[in-house]
PDB file of C-alpha atoms in Angstrom:
ATOM      1  CA  UNK A 383       0.000   0.000   0.000  1.00 96.00           C
ATOM      2  CA  UNK A 384       2.903   2.332   0.710  1.00 96.00           C
ATOM      3  CA  UNK A 385       4.222   1.617  -2.776  1.00 95.00           C
ATOM      4  CA  UNK A 386       0.848   2.323  -4.303  1.00 97.00           C
ATOM      5  CA  UNK A 387       0.603   5.630  -2.423  1.00 97.00           C
ATOM      6  CA  UNK A 388       4.185   6.545  -3.430  1.00 96.00           C
ATOM      7  CA  UNK A 389       4.934   7.242   0.214  1.00 96.00           C
ATOM      8  CA  UNK A 390       8.447   7.724   1.548  1.00 96.00           C
ATOM      9  CA  UNK A 391       9.157   5.071   4.146  1.00 96.00           C
ATOM     10  CA  UNK A 392      11.932   3.187   5.863  1.00 95.00           C
ATOM     11  CA  UNK A 393      11.388  -0.571   5.917  1.00 94.00           C
ATOM     12  CA  UNK A 394      13.032  -1.941   9.074  1.00 93.00           C
ATOM     13  CA  UNK A 395      13.864  -5.636   8.740  1.00 89.00           C
ATOM     14  CA  UNK A 396      15.395  -7.738  11.510  1.00 88.00           C
ATOM     15  CA  UNK A 397      17.618 -10.535  10.270  1.00 83.00           C
ATOM     16  CA  UNK A 398      17.946 -13.658  12.399  1.00 83.00           C
ATOM     17  CA  UNK A 399      21.286 -14.538  10.763  1.00 76.00           C
ATOM     18  CA  UNK A 400      20.855 -18.256  11.036  1.00 74.00           C
ATOM     19  CA  UNK A 401      20.734 -21.038  11.602  1.00 80.00           C
ATOM     20  CA  UNK A 402      21.449 -20.908  14.477  1.00 82.00           C
ATOM     21  CA  UNK A 403      19.055 -17.972  14.744  1.00 86.00           C
ATOM     22  CA  UNK A 404      19.804 -14.862  16.737  1.00 86.00           C
ATOM     23  CA  UNK A 405      17.022 -12.679  18.152  1.00 89.00           C
ATOM     24  CA  UNK A 406      19.362 -10.312  19.982  1.00 90.00           C
ATOM     25  CA  UNK A 407      18.999  -7.359  17.599  1.00 90.00           C
ATOM     26  CA  UNK A 408      15.209  -7.140  17.879  1.00 91.00           C
ATOM     27  CA  UNK A 409      14.942  -7.943  21.568  1.00 93.00           C
ATOM     28  CA  UNK A 410      17.794  -5.553  22.274  1.00 93.00           C
ATOM     29  CA  UNK A 411      15.726  -2.727  20.771  1.00 94.00           C
ATOM     30  CA  UNK A 412      12.189  -3.873  21.548  1.00 95.00           C
ATOM     31  CA  UNK A 413      11.626  -1.961  24.783  1.00 94.00           C
ATOM     32  CA  UNK A 414      13.190   1.224  23.438  1.00 95.00           C
ATOM     33  CA  UNK A 415      10.977   1.535  20.343  1.00 96.00           C
ATOM     34  CA  UNK A 416       8.344   3.557  22.181  1.00 96.00           C
ATOM     35  CA  UNK A 417       5.505   1.150  21.368  1.00 97.00           C
ATOM     36  CA  UNK A 418       2.663   0.527  23.807  1.00 97.00           C
ATOM     37  CA  UNK A 419       2.323  -3.123  22.758  1.00 97.00           C
ATOM     38  CA  UNK A 420       5.736  -3.881  21.274  1.00 96.00           C
ATOM     39  CA  UNK A 421       5.548  -6.450  18.503  1.00 95.00           C
ATOM     40  CA  UNK A 422       6.318  -6.976  14.833  1.00 95.00           C
ATOM     41  CA  UNK A 423       5.311  -5.457  12.518  1.00 96.00           C
ATOM     42  CA  UNK A 424       5.136  -1.910  13.792  1.00 98.00           C
ATOM     43  CA  UNK A 425       4.449   1.435  12.171  1.00 98.00           C
ATOM     44  CA  UNK A 426       5.662   4.889  13.159  1.00 98.00           C
ATOM     45  CA  UNK A 427       4.187   7.880  11.368  1.00 98.00           C
ATOM     46  CA  UNK A 428       5.758  11.057  12.724  1.00 96.00           C
ATOM     47  CA  UNK A 429       3.459  13.188  10.582  1.00 96.00           C
ATOM     48  CA  UNK A 430       0.433  12.117  12.621  1.00 96.00           C
ATOM     49  CA  UNK A 431       2.153  11.070  15.844  1.00 97.00           C
ATOM     50  CA  UNK A 432       1.131   7.451  15.306  1.00 98.00           C
ATOM     51  CA  UNK A 433       3.074   4.506  16.755  1.00 98.00           C
ATOM     52  CA  UNK A 434       1.179   1.225  16.447  1.00 98.00           C
ATOM     53  CA  UNK A 435       1.576  -2.521  16.154  1.00 98.00           C
ATOM     54  CA  UNK A 436      -0.672  -5.350  14.869  1.00 97.00           C
ATOM     55  CA  UNK A 437      -0.941  -6.032  11.147  1.00 96.00           C
ATOM     56  CA  UNK A 438      -4.647  -5.336  10.731  1.00 96.00           C
ATOM     57  CA  UNK A 439      -4.509  -2.113  12.730  1.00 97.00           C
ATOM     58  CA  UNK A 440      -1.625  -0.926  10.554  1.00 98.00           C
ATOM     59  CA  UNK A 441      -3.491  -1.872   7.388  1.00 97.00           C
ATOM     60  CA  UNK A 442      -6.627   0.010   8.421  1.00 97.00           C
ATOM     61  CA  UNK A 443      -4.641   3.066   9.488  1.00 98.00           C
ATOM     62  CA  UNK A 444      -2.830   3.229   6.145  1.00 98.00           C
ATOM     63  CA  UNK A 445      -6.134   2.802   4.357  1.00 98.00           C
ATOM     64  CA  UNK A 446      -7.513   5.854   6.159  1.00 97.00           C
ATOM     65  CA  UNK A 447      -4.317   7.857   5.669  1.00 98.00           C
ATOM     66  CA  UNK A 448      -4.231   7.321   1.914  1.00 98.00           C
ATOM     67  CA  UNK A 449      -7.971   7.453   1.271  1.00 97.00           C
ATOM     68  CA  UNK A 450      -8.236   3.729   0.570  1.00 98.00           C
ATOM     69  CA  UNK A 451     -11.274   3.054   2.716  1.00 96.00           C
ATOM     70  CA  UNK A 452     -15.036   3.315   2.660  1.00 94.00           C
ATOM     71  CA  UNK A 453     -16.608   6.442   4.099  1.00 93.00           C
ATOM     72  CA  UNK A 454     -20.082   5.230   5.031  1.00 93.00           C
ATOM     73  CA  UNK A 455     -22.178   2.154   5.607  1.00 95.00           C
ATOM     74  CA  UNK A 456     -22.919  -0.356   4.219  1.00 94.00           C
ATOM     75  CA  UNK A 457     -19.445  -0.252   2.632  1.00 94.00           C
ATOM     76  CA  UNK A 458     -17.725   0.294   5.999  1.00 96.00           C
ATOM     77  CA  UNK A 459     -19.465  -2.737   7.459  1.00 97.00           C
ATOM     78  CA  UNK A 460     -18.511  -4.753   4.373  1.00 96.00           C
ATOM     79  CA  UNK A 461     -14.866  -3.759   4.799  1.00 97.00           C
ATOM     80  CA  UNK A 462     -14.908  -4.967   8.410  1.00 97.00           C
ATOM     81  CA  UNK A 463     -16.497  -8.258   7.405  1.00 98.00           C
ATOM     82  CA  UNK A 464     -14.053  -8.877   4.561  1.00 98.00           C
ATOM     83  CA  UNK A 465     -11.047  -8.016   6.703  1.00 97.00           C
ATOM     84  CA  UNK A 466     -12.032 -10.640   9.260  1.00 97.00           C
ATOM     85  CA  UNK A 467     -12.863 -13.256   6.631  1.00 97.00           C
ATOM     86  CA  UNK A 468      -9.503 -12.721   4.952  1.00 97.00           C
ATOM     87  CA  UNK A 469      -7.752 -12.839   8.304  1.00 96.00           C
ATOM     88  CA  UNK A 470      -9.331 -16.272   8.831  1.00 96.00           C
ATOM     89  CA  UNK A 471      -7.510 -17.391   5.668  1.00 95.00           C
ATOM     90  CA  UNK A 472      -4.209 -16.182   7.119  1.00 95.00           C
ATOM     91  CA  UNK A 473      -4.822 -17.866  10.461  1.00 96.00           C
ATOM     92  CA  UNK A 474      -5.687 -21.150   8.758  1.00 96.00           C
ATOM     93  CA  UNK A 475      -2.388 -21.142   6.906  1.00 95.00           C
ATOM     94  CA  UNK A 476      -0.539 -20.241  10.115  1.00 95.00           C
ATOM     95  CA  UNK A 477      -2.100 -23.252  11.846  1.00 96.00           C
ATOM     96  CA  UNK A 478      -0.850 -25.601   9.131  1.00 95.00           C
ATOM     97  CA  UNK A 479       2.520 -23.883   8.943  1.00 94.00           C
ATOM     98  CA  UNK A 480       3.373 -23.502  12.631  1.00 94.00           C
ATOM     99  CA  UNK A 481       0.890 -24.858  15.153  1.00 93.00           C
ATOM    100  CA  UNK A 482       0.607 -28.397  13.781  1.00 94.00           C
ATOM    101  CA  UNK A 483       4.361 -28.900  13.653  1.00 92.00           C
ATOM    102  CA  UNK A 484       6.140 -31.195  13.902  1.00 94.00           C
ATOM    103  CA  UNK A 485       4.277 -33.471  11.529  1.00 96.00           C
ATOM    104  CA  UNK A 486       4.830 -37.143  12.309  1.00 95.00           C
ATOM    105  CA  UNK A 487       5.345 -37.983   8.642  1.00 96.00           C
ATOM    106  CA  UNK A 488       5.394 -36.210   5.300  1.00 95.00           C
ATOM    107  CA  UNK A 489       2.160 -38.066   4.537  1.00 97.00           C
ATOM    108  CA  UNK A 490       0.545 -36.297   7.494  1.00 96.00           C
ATOM    109  CA  UNK A 491       1.780 -32.978   6.153  1.00 96.00           C
ATOM    110  CA  UNK A 492       0.418 -33.692   2.672  1.00 95.00           C
ATOM    111  CA  UNK A 493      -2.929 -34.664   4.200  1.00 96.00           C
ATOM    112  CA  UNK A 494      -3.057 -31.317   6.003  1.00 96.00           C
ATOM    113  CA  UNK A 495      -2.156 -29.464   2.814  1.00 94.00           C
ATOM    114  CA  UNK A 496      -4.913 -31.235   0.910  1.00 95.00           C
ATOM    115  CA  UNK A 497      -7.395 -30.181   3.575  1.00 95.00           C
ATOM    116  CA  UNK A 498      -6.069 -26.638   3.317  1.00 95.00           C
ATOM    117  CA  UNK A 499      -6.633 -26.690  -0.446  1.00 94.00           C
ATOM    118  CA  UNK A 500     -10.217 -27.866  -0.025  1.00 94.00           C
ATOM    119  CA  UNK A 501     -10.982 -25.167   2.524  1.00 95.00           C
ATOM    120  CA  UNK A 502      -9.409 -22.508   0.328  1.00 94.00           C
ATOM    121  CA  UNK A 503     -11.425 -23.738  -2.661  1.00 94.00           C
ATOM    122  CA  UNK A 504     -14.584 -23.167  -0.657  1.00 95.00           C
ATOM    123  CA  UNK A 505     -13.432 -19.673   0.300  1.00 95.00           C
ATOM    124  CA  UNK A 506     -12.665 -18.788  -3.316  1.00 95.00           C
ATOM    125  CA  UNK A 507     -16.138 -19.914  -4.341  1.00 96.00           C
ATOM    126  CA  UNK A 508     -17.649 -17.500  -1.828  1.00 97.00           C
ATOM    127  CA  UNK A 509     -15.538 -14.598  -3.089  1.00 97.00           C
ATOM    128  CA  UNK A 510     -16.365 -15.483  -6.700  1.00 96.00           C
ATOM    129  CA  UNK A 511     -20.062 -15.182  -5.883  1.00 97.00           C
ATOM    130  CA  UNK A 512     -19.486 -11.970  -3.933  1.00 97.00           C
ATOM    131  CA  UNK A 513     -17.470 -10.091  -6.563  1.00 97.00           C
ATOM    132  CA  UNK A 514     -19.145  -7.857  -9.091  1.00 96.00           C
ATOM    133  CA  UNK A 515     -17.334  -7.895 -12.460  1.00 94.00           C
ATOM    134  CA  UNK A 516     -15.157  -4.836 -12.942  1.00 93.00           C
ATOM    135  CA  UNK A 517     -15.535  -3.747  -9.321  1.00 95.00           C
ATOM    136  CA  UNK A 518     -13.303  -3.837  -6.267  1.00 97.00           C
ATOM    137  CA  UNK A 519     -14.432  -5.714  -3.166  1.00 97.00           C
ATOM    138  CA  UNK A 520     -16.431  -2.813  -1.752  1.00 95.00           C
ATOM    139  CA  UNK A 521     -17.507  -1.283  -5.047  1.00 93.00           C
ATOM    140  CA  UNK A 522     -16.004   1.260  -7.426  1.00 94.00           C
ATOM    141  CA  UNK A 523     -13.327   2.464  -5.017  1.00 95.00           C
ATOM    142  CA  UNK A 524     -10.100   0.613  -4.239  1.00 97.00           C
ATOM    143  CA  UNK A 525      -9.899  -0.238  -0.519  1.00 98.00           C
ATOM    144  CA  UNK A 526      -7.316  -1.500   1.923  1.00 98.00           C
ATOM    145  CA  UNK A 527      -9.163  -4.847   1.925  1.00 98.00           C
ATOM    146  CA  UNK A 528      -8.252  -5.240  -1.756  1.00 98.00           C
ATOM    147  CA  UNK A 529      -4.570  -5.069  -0.816  1.00 98.00           C
ATOM    148  CA  UNK A 530      -5.147  -7.686   1.861  1.00 98.00           C
ATOM    149  CA  UNK A 531      -7.162  -9.927  -0.459  1.00 98.00           C
ATOM    150  CA  UNK A 532      -4.589  -9.786  -3.238  1.00 97.00           C
ATOM    151  CA  UNK A 533      -1.734 -10.675  -0.925  1.00 95.00           C
ATOM    152  CA  UNK A 534      -3.530 -13.591   0.713  1.00 95.00           C
ATOM    153  CA  UNK A 535      -4.822 -15.060  -2.546  1.00 95.00           C
ATOM    154  CA  UNK A 536      -1.330 -14.693  -3.970  1.00 93.00           C
ATOM    155  CA  UNK A 537       0.137 -16.530  -0.954  1.00 93.00           C
ATOM    156  CA  UNK A 538      -2.202 -19.444  -1.520  1.00 92.00           C
ATOM    157  CA  UNK A 539      -1.514 -19.408  -5.256  1.00 91.00           C
ATOM    158  CA  UNK A 540       2.210 -19.659  -4.491  1.00 90.00           C
ATOM    159  CA  UNK A 541       2.270 -21.956  -1.455  1.00 90.00           C
ATOM    160  CA  UNK A 542      -0.803 -24.156  -1.817  1.00 87.00           C
ATOM    161  CA  UNK A 543      -0.816 -24.478  -5.592  1.00 79.00           C
ATOM    162  CA  UNK A 544      -3.824 -25.768  -7.453  1.00 73.00           C
ATOM    163  CA  UNK A 545      -5.989 -24.520 -10.280  1.00 79.00           C
ATOM    164  CA  UNK A 546      -8.709 -23.129  -8.036  1.00 82.00           C
ATOM    165  CA  UNK A 547      -8.128 -19.479  -8.869  1.00 88.00           C
ATOM    166  CA  UNK A 548      -8.148 -20.193 -12.602  1.00 87.00           C
ATOM    167  CA  UNK A 549     -11.593 -21.768 -12.299  1.00 90.00           C
ATOM    168  CA  UNK A 550     -13.092 -18.483 -11.152  1.00 94.00           C
ATOM    169  CA  UNK A 551     -13.449 -15.947 -13.935  1.00 95.00           C
ATOM    170  CA  UNK A 552     -14.290 -12.928 -11.786  1.00 96.00           C
ATOM    171  CA  UNK A 553     -11.535 -13.619  -9.236  1.00 96.00           C
ATOM    172  CA  UNK A 554      -8.924 -14.192 -11.931  1.00 95.00           C
ATOM    173  CA  UNK A 555      -9.865 -10.901 -13.582  1.00 96.00           C
ATOM    174  CA  UNK A 556      -9.789  -9.171 -10.180  1.00 97.00           C
ATOM    175  CA  UNK A 557      -6.247 -10.404  -9.469  1.00 96.00           C
ATOM    176  CA  UNK A 558      -5.046  -9.394 -12.934  1.00 96.00           C
ATOM    177  CA  UNK A 559      -6.603  -5.937 -12.606  1.00 97.00           C
ATOM    178  CA  UNK A 560      -4.842  -5.424  -9.266  1.00 97.00           C
ATOM    179  CA  UNK A 561      -1.535  -6.487 -10.813  1.00 96.00           C
ATOM    180  CA  UNK A 562      -2.008  -3.893 -13.536  1.00 97.00           C
ATOM    181  CA  UNK A 563      -2.392  -0.950 -11.148  1.00 97.00           C
ATOM    182  CA  UNK A 564      -0.012   1.728 -12.367  1.00 94.00           C
ATOM    183  CA  UNK A 565       1.893   2.221  -9.128  1.00 93.00           C
ATOM    184  CA  UNK A 566       2.204  -1.505  -8.398  1.00 96.00           C
ATOM    185  CA  UNK A 567       2.701  -3.245 -11.732  1.00 95.00           C
ATOM    186  CA  UNK A 568       6.500  -3.181 -11.812  1.00 93.00           C
ATOM    187  CA  UNK A 569       6.887  -3.934  -8.115  1.00 92.00           C
ATOM    188  CA  UNK A 570       4.561  -6.963  -8.136  1.00 92.00           C
ATOM    189  CA  UNK A 571       6.494  -8.427 -11.068  1.00 90.00           C
ATOM    190  CA  UNK A 572       9.908  -7.752  -9.512  1.00 90.00           C
ATOM    191  CA  UNK A 573      12.254 -10.108  -7.691  1.00 85.00           C
ATOM    192  CA  UNK A 574      11.958  -7.846  -4.660  1.00 85.00           C
ATOM    193  CA  UNK A 575       8.354  -8.953  -4.298  1.00 87.00           C
ATOM    194  CA  UNK A 576       8.353 -12.377  -5.929  1.00 74.00           C
ATOM    195  CA  UNK A 577      11.479 -13.827  -4.324  1.00 73.00           C
ATOM    196  CA  UNK A 578      10.969 -12.799  -0.706  1.00 79.00           C
ATOM    197  CA  UNK A 579      10.149 -15.430   1.905  1.00 84.00           C
ATOM    198  CA  UNK A 580       6.526 -15.154   3.032  1.00 90.00           C
ATOM    199  CA  UNK A 581       6.909 -16.716   6.473  1.00 91.00           C
ATOM    200  CA  UNK A 582       9.674 -16.891   9.043  1.00 88.00           C
ATOM    201  CA  UNK A 583      12.380 -19.554   9.222  1.00 88.00           C
ATOM    202  CA  UNK A 584      10.458 -21.767  11.656  1.00 90.00           C
ATOM    203  CA  UNK A 585       7.546 -22.250   9.267  1.00 93.00           C
ATOM    204  CA  UNK A 586       7.018 -25.560   7.488  1.00 94.00           C
ATOM    205  CA  UNK A 587       6.682 -23.903   4.082  1.00 92.00           C
ATOM    206  CA  UNK A 588       7.099 -20.499   2.464  1.00 91.00           C
ATOM    207  CA  UNK A 589      10.101 -19.843   4.694  1.00 88.00           C
ATOM    208  CA  UNK A 590      12.878 -19.446   2.144  1.00 83.00           C
ATOM    209  CA  UNK A 591      13.807 -16.636  -0.183  1.00 78.00           C
ATOM    210  CA  UNK A 592      13.788 -17.760  -3.794  1.00 75.00           C
ATOM    211  CA  UNK A 593      17.089 -17.815  -5.610  1.00 65.00           C
TER     212      UNK A 593
END
């Protein structure tokens, strides 16, 4: 979203330099960052005196800051609903990736991944029915939930590959239209975006930067 808005920002990344992994840099700074609920990611916006953590709070704040949000109901209520539904998709992947480890066998892992695919297929069917051709999720105006939706659907397309997205004409067109946004097109096609690891090093999958 910061790229889309052409905002100046400093992206602070903590490297674990492993294995063995070293958390000293982050934990050495954590209590001095001036955050009420110190965590990663965090956002500091000196222009507005904002210092916050939690991914969804950051996303909503940036949406308001850059005018990428609904201004009245029912669109506001729809944004809230979609944000939580999309967050469910993230949490489901986190469960498979972290909470169910270690898997007893690779067969157990593949069984979990197949279940994840089936659940995601069902979610995509709901979004396909919900989308209006040529519209964004909340209507004519691009919203922060579109940024969230694109990223999550792209994660699943990359990490839980199947042909589900291709089956859905409206969703496929929606993803392509997002990828063609003027301020994002080059970035989304770049190695900077495409080759980054999605999850941390302790995840079962999506934890390595592509060569």
